[in-house]
Coordinates of C-alpha atoms in Angstrom, one line a residue:
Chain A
X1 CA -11.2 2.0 28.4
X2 CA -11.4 -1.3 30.1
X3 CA -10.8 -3.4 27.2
X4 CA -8.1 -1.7 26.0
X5 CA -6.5 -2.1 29.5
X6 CA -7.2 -5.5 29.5
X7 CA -6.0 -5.9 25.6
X8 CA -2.7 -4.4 27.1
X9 CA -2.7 -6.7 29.8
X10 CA -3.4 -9.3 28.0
X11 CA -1.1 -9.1 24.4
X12 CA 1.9 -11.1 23.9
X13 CA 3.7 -7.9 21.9
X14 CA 7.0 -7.9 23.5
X15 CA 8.3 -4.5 25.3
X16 CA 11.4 -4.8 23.3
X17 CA 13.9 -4.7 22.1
X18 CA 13.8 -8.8 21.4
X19 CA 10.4 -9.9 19.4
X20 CA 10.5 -13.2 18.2
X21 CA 7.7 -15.0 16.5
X22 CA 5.9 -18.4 17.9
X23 CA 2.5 -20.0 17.8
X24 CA 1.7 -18.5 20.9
X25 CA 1.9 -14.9 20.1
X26 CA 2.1 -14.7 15.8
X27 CA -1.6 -13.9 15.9
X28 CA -0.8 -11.0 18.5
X29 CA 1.7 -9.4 16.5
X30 CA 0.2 -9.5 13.3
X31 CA -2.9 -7.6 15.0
X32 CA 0.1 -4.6 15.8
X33 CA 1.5 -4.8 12.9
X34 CA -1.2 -4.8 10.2
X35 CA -3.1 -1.4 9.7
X36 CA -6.8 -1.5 11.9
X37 CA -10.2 -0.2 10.7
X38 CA -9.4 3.2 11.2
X39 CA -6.0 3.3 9.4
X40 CA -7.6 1.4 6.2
X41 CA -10.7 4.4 5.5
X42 CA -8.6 4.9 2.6
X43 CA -10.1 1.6 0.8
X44 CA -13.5 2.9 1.5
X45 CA -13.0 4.9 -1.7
X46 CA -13.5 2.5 -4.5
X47 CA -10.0 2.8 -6.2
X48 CA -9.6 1.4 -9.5
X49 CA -5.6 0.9 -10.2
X50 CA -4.8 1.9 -13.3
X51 CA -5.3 5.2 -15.3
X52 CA -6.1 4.2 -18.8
X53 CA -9.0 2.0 -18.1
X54 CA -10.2 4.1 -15.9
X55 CA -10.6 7.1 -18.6
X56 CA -12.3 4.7 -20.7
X57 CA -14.9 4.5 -17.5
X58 CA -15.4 7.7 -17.1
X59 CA -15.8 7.9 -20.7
X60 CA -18.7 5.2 -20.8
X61 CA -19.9 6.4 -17.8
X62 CA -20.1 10.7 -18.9
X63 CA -18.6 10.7 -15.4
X64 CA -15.6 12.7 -13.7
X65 CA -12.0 11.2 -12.8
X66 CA -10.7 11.4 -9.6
X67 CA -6.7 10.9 -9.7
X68 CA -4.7 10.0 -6.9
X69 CA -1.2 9.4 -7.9
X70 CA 2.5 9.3 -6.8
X71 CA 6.4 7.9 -7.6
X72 CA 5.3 4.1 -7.0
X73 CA 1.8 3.1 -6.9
X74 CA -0.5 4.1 -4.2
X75 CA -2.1 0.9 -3.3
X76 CA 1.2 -0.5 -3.1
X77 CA 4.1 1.8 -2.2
X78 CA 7.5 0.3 -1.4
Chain B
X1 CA -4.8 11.7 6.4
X2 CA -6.6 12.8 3.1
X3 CA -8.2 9.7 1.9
X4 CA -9.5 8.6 5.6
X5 CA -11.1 12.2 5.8
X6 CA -15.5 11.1 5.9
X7 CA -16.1 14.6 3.8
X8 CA -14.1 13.2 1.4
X9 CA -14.8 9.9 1.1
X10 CA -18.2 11.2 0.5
X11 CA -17.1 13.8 -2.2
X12 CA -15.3 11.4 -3.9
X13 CA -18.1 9.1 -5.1
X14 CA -19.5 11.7 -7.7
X15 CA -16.0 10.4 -9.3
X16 CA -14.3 7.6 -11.5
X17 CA -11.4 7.0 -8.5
X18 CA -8.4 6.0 -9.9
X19 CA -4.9 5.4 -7.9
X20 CA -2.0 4.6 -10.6
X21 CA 2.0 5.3 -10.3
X22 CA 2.7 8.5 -12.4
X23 CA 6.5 8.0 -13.1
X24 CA 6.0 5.9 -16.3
X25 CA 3.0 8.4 -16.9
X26 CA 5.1 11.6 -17.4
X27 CA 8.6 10.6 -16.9
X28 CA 11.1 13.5 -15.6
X29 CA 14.2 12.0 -17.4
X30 CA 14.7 12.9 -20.5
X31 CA 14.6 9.0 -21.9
X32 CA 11.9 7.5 -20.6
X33 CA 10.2 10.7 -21.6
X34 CA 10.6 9.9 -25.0
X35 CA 9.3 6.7 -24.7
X36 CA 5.8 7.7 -23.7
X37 CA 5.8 11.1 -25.9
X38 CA 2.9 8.7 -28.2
X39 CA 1.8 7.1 -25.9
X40 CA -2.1 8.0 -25.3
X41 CA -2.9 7.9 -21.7
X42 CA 0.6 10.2 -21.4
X43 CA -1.0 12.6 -23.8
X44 CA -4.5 13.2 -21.8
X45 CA -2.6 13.3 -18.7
X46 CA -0.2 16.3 -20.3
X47 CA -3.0 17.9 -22.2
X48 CA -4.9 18.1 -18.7
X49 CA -1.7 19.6 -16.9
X50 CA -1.2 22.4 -19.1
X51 CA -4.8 23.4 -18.9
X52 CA -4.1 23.7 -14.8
X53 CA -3.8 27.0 -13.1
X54 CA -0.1 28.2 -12.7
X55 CA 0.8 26.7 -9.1
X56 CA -1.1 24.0 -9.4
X57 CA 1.2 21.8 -12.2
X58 CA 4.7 20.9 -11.7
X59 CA 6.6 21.0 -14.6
X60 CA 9.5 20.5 -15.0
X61 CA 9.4 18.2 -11.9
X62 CA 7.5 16.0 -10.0
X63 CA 3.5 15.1 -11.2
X64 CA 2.4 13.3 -8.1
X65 CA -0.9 14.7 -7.0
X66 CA -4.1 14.6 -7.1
X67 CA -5.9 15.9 -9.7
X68 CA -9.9 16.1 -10.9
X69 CA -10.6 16.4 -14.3
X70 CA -13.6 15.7 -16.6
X71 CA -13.8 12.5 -19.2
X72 CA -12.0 13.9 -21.7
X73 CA -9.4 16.1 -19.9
X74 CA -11.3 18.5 -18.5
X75 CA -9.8 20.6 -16.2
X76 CA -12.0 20.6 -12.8
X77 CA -9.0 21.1 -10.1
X78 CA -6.2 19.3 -8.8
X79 CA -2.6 20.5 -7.6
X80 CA 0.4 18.4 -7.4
X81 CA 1.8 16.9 -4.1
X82 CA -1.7 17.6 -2.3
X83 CA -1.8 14.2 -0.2
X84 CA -1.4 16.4 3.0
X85 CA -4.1 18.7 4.0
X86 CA -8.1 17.3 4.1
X87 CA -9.6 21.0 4.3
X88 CA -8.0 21.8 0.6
X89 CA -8.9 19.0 -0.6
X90 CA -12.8 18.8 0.6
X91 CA -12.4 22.6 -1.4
X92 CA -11.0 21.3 -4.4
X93 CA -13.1 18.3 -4.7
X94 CA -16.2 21.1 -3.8
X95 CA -15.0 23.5 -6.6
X96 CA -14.7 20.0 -8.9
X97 CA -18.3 19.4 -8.5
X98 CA -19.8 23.1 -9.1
X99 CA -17.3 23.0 -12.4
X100 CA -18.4 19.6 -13.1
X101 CA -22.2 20.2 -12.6
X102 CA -21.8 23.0 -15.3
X103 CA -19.9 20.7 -18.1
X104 CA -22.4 17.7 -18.1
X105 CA -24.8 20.1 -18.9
X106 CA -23.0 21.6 -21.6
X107 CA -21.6 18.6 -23.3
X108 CA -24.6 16.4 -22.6
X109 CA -22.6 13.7 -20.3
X110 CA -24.7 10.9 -19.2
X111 CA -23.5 11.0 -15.3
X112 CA -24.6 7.4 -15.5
X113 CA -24.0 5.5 -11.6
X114 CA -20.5 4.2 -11.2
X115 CA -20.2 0.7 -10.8
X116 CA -18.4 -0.3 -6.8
X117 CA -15.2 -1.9 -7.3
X118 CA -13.0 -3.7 -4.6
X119 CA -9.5 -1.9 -3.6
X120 CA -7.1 -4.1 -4.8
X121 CA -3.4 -4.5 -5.3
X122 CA -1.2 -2.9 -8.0
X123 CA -1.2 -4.4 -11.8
X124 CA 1.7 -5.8 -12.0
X125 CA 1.5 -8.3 -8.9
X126 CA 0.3 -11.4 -10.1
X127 CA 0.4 -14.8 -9.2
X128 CA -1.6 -17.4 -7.8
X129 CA -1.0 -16.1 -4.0
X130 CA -1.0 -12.5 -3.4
X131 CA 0.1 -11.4 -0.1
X132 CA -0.6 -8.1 1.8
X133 CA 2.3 -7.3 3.1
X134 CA 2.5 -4.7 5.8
X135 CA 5.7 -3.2 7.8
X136 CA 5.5 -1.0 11.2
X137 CA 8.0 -0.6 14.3
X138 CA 8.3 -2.4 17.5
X139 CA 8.2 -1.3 21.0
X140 CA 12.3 -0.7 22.0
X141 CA 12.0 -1.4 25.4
X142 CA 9.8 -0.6 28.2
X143 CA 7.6 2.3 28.1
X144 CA 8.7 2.8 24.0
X145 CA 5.9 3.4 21.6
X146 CA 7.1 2.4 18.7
X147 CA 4.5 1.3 15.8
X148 CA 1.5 3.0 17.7
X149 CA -1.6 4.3 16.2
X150 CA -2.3 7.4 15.3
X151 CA -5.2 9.2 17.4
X152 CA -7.9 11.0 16.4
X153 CA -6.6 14.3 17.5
X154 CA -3.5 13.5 15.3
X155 CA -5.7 12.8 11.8
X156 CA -7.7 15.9 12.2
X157 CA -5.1 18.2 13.0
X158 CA -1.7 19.1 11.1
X159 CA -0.3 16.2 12.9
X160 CA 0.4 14.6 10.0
X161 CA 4.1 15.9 9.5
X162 CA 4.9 13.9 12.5
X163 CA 3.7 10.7 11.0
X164 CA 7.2 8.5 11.7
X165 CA 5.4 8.7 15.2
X166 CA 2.7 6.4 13.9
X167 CA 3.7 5.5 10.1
X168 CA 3.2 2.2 9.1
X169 CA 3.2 0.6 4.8
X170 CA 1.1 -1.7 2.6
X171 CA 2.8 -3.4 -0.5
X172 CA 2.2 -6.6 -2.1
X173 CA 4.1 -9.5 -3.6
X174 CA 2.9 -12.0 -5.6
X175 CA 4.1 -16.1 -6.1
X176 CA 3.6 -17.6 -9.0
X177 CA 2.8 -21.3 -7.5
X178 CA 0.2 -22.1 -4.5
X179 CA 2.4 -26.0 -4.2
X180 CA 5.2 -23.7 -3.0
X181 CA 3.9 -23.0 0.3
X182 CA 2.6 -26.6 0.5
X183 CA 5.0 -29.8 1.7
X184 CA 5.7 -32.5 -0.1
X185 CA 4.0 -35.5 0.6
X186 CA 5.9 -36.7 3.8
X187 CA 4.3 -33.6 5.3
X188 CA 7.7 -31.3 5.8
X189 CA 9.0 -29.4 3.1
X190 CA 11.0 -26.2 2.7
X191 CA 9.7 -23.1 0.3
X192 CA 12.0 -23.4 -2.6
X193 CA 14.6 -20.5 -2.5
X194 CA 14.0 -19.0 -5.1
X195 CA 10.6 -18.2 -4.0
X196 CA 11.7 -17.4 -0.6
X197 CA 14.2 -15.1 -1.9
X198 CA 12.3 -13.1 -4.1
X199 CA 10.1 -12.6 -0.7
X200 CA 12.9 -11.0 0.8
X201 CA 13.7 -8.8 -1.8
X202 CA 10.5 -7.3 -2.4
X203 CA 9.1 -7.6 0.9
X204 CA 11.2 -7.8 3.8
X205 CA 12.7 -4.3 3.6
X206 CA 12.1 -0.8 5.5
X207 CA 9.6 0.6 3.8
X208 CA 7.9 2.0 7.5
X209 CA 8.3 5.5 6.7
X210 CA 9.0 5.7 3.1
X211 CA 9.8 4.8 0.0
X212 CA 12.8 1.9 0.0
X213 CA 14.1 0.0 -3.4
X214 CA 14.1 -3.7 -3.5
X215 CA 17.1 -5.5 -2.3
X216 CA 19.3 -6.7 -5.1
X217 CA 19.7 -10.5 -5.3
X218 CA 23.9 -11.0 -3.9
X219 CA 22.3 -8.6 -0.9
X220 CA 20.2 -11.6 0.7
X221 CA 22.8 -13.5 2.5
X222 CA 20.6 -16.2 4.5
X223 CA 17.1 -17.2 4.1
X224 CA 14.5 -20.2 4.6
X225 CA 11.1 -21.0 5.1
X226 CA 10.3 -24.4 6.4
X227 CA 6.7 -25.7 6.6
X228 CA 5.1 -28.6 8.5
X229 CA 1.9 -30.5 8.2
X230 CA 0.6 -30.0 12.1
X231 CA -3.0 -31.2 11.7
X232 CA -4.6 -32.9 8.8
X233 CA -8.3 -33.4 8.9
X234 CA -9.8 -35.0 6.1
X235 CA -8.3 -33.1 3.7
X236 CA -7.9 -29.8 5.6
X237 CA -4.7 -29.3 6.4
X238 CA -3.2 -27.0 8.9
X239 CA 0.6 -26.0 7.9
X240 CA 3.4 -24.3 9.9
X241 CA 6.0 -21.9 8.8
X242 CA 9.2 -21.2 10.3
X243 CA 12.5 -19.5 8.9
X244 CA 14.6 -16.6 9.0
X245 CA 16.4 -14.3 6.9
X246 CA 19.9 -11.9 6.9
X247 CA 19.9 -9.2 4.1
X248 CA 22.2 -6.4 3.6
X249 CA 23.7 -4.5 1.6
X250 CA 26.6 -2.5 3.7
X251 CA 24.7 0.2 4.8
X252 CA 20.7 -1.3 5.1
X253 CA 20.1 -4.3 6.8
X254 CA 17.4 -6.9 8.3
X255 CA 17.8 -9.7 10.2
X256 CA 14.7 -11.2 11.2
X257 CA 12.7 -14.5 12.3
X258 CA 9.4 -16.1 11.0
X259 CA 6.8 -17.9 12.4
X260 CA 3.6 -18.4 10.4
X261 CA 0.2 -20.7 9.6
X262 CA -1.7 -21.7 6.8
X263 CA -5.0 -23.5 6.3
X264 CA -4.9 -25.7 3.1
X265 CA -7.7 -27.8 1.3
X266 CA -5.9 -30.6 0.0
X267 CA -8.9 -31.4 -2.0
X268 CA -9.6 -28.1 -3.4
X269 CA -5.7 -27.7 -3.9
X270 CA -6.0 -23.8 -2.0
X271 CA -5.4 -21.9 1.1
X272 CA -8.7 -20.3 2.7
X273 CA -5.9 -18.5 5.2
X274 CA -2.1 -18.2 5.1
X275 CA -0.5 -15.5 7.3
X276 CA 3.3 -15.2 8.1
X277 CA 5.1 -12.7 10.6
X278 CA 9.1 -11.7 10.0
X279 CA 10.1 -10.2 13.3
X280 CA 13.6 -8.8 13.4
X281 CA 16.4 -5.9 13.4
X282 CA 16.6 -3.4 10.9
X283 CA 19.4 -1.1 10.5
X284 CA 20.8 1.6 8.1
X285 CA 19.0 4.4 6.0
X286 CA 17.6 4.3 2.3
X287 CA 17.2 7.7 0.1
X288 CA 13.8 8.4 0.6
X289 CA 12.3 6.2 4.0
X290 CA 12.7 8.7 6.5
X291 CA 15.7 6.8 8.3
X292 CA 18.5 9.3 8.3
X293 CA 18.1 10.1 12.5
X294 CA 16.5 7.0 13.1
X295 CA 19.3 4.8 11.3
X296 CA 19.0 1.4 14.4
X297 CA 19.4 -1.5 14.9
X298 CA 16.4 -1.2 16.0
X299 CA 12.8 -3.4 15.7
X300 CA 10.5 -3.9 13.5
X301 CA 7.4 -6.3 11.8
X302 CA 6.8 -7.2 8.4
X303 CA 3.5 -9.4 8.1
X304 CA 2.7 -11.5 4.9
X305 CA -1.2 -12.4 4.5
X306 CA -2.8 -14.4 1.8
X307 CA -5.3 -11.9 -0.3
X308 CA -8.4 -13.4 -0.9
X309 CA -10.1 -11.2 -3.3

């Protein structure tokens, strides 16, 4: 609780609406913007990133496939 | 919401895990379908969908899923568009194991240990620097939470359908040249615009909440990346970026500022760090990125970062 009181207190994130980037506060910002830990579990699975190779895998391996898939990649959506 | 779920994650490694784009795997338009209709991997993945449960497979229609199947196309479980709830997938990936426990045994497969791999970025990103690129809100104005986390409460409950409150992206972009982000030898330099410009159209776009295309090139009206040797100690360089960019297209829009570092062996001819932050005014809604009531100006972040694999 305290540090994230004093992490409020103390980042150089803007209220807004203005942001504007400078040595002072880049570092700041790009802790907000890019995803934390607890946003990133997703990587914890060991995703390979393409389907072909990885039937040949599970071939080798006599293993299962797991297939996670969408319009755009997943690892990479825009 | 799914794939952050600990159940799981722990499920999951009695699989091959595979993530892959399905358009160009089983097109819905009639051309592109015929261009695959050979095509091997499009032919397991179709073989595998017809053996589904009615219900489960989409067709004719969309194919994004998830889906479980054995090494040769077995069906195990799966159901298209099923990113959204984590208690039917932990019982789909459950039910995947009891089926799959039974087919080893029956076909004899080895169930050898599956090699760890590293998430990575998509296949076709390439390039001698690959950037993580990631996009998220900023605060409006006192007391606005824009680009906040989502809480714990949130990820376990069906929360999830609220997710602009929280949403955030992760793409990539790739440049072909590490000497583009380096000055010339008088220690100033610019990033030549054609590099800078394919930045913009692949990465500085809303993509916060959704799917947005890339810009086209006339739709980039202003941008520039300057860079600046600031410290240089015996061989190990740090370099600032500054620039800024105006893009749009009539309807979408960002207008943004960039401040960034780098930290460049000379010697070794490669960054060990290289982060950038575009700051800026987004306006305007794309098809698919959840923008339609939300349509600005308004803030938001995009952040560049070297991938070090």
């Amino acid at each position: 609780m305290i540090f994230t009181l004093l992490t409020m207190l103390t980042t150089q994130v803007a209220s807004g609406p203005n942001h504007t980037p400078t040595a002072q506060n880049f570092r700041d910002y790009l802790a907000f913007i890019q995803p934390d830990a607890s946003e990133q579990r997703y990587k914890e699975i060991p995703w390979r990133n393409q389907f072909w190779p990885a039937v040949q895998e599970a071939k080798r391996l006599g293993r299962p496939i797991l297939f996670w898939t969408m319009n755009g990649h997943p690892l990479g959506c825009t | 919401m799914v794939w952050s779920d600990q159940e799981i994650i722990r499920l999951s490694a009695q699989f091959v895990t595979v993530a892959d784009e399905v358009y160009m795997l089983y097109p819905e338009d009639p051309g592109n379908l015929n261009r695959v209709k050979d095509d091997p991997a499009h032919l397991f993945f179709k073989k595998f969908g017809e053996s589904m449960p009615p219900g489960d497979w989409n067709h004719p229609g969309t194919k994004q899923g998830i889906y479980m199947m054995g090494p040769n196309g077995e069906y195990l479980e799966g159901k298209f568009a099923a990113a959204s709830n984590p208690a039917d997938i932990q019982a789909r990936l459950r039910r995947a194991i009891q089926r799959w426990d039974a087919l080893r045994q029956s076909k004899g497969y080895a169930n050898s240990p599956i090699p760890a791999v590293k998430a990575t970025y998509p296949p076709d990103v390439s390039g001698e620097l690959i950037f993580r690129v990631n996009s998220r809100d900023l605060p409006r104005g006192a007391g606005d939470r824009s680009g906040r986390r989502i809480t714990e409460a949130e990820r376990t409950s069906n929360a999830f359908m609220d997710f602009t409150k929280w949403a955030w992206n992760e793409t990539w972009v790739g440049v072909a040249k590490t000497q583009s982000f380096v000055p010339d030898s008088g220690g100033t330099g610019a990033v030549p615009i054609s590099v800078a410009r394919s930045i913009a159209r692949i990465a500085l776009l809303d993509n916060v909440r959704g799917q947005n295309p890339e810009w086209r090139d006339q739709d980039i009206k202003n941008i520039a990346i300057r860079m600046k040797v600031v410290r240089d100690s015996n061989g190990s360089q740090v370099i600032e970026y500054t620039g800024s960019a105006q893009i749009t297209d009539g309807n979408k829009s960002f207008s943004a500022t960039c401040y960034g570092e780098g930290v460049y062996d000379s010697k070794a001819g490669k960054f060990s760090r290289l982060d950038l932050v575009w700051l800026g005014m987004r306006g305007g809604a794309a098809q698919f990125n959840q923008r339609a009531n939300d349509r600005g100006p308004a803030p938001m972040g995009v952040t560049m970062s070297l991938f070090n694999e």
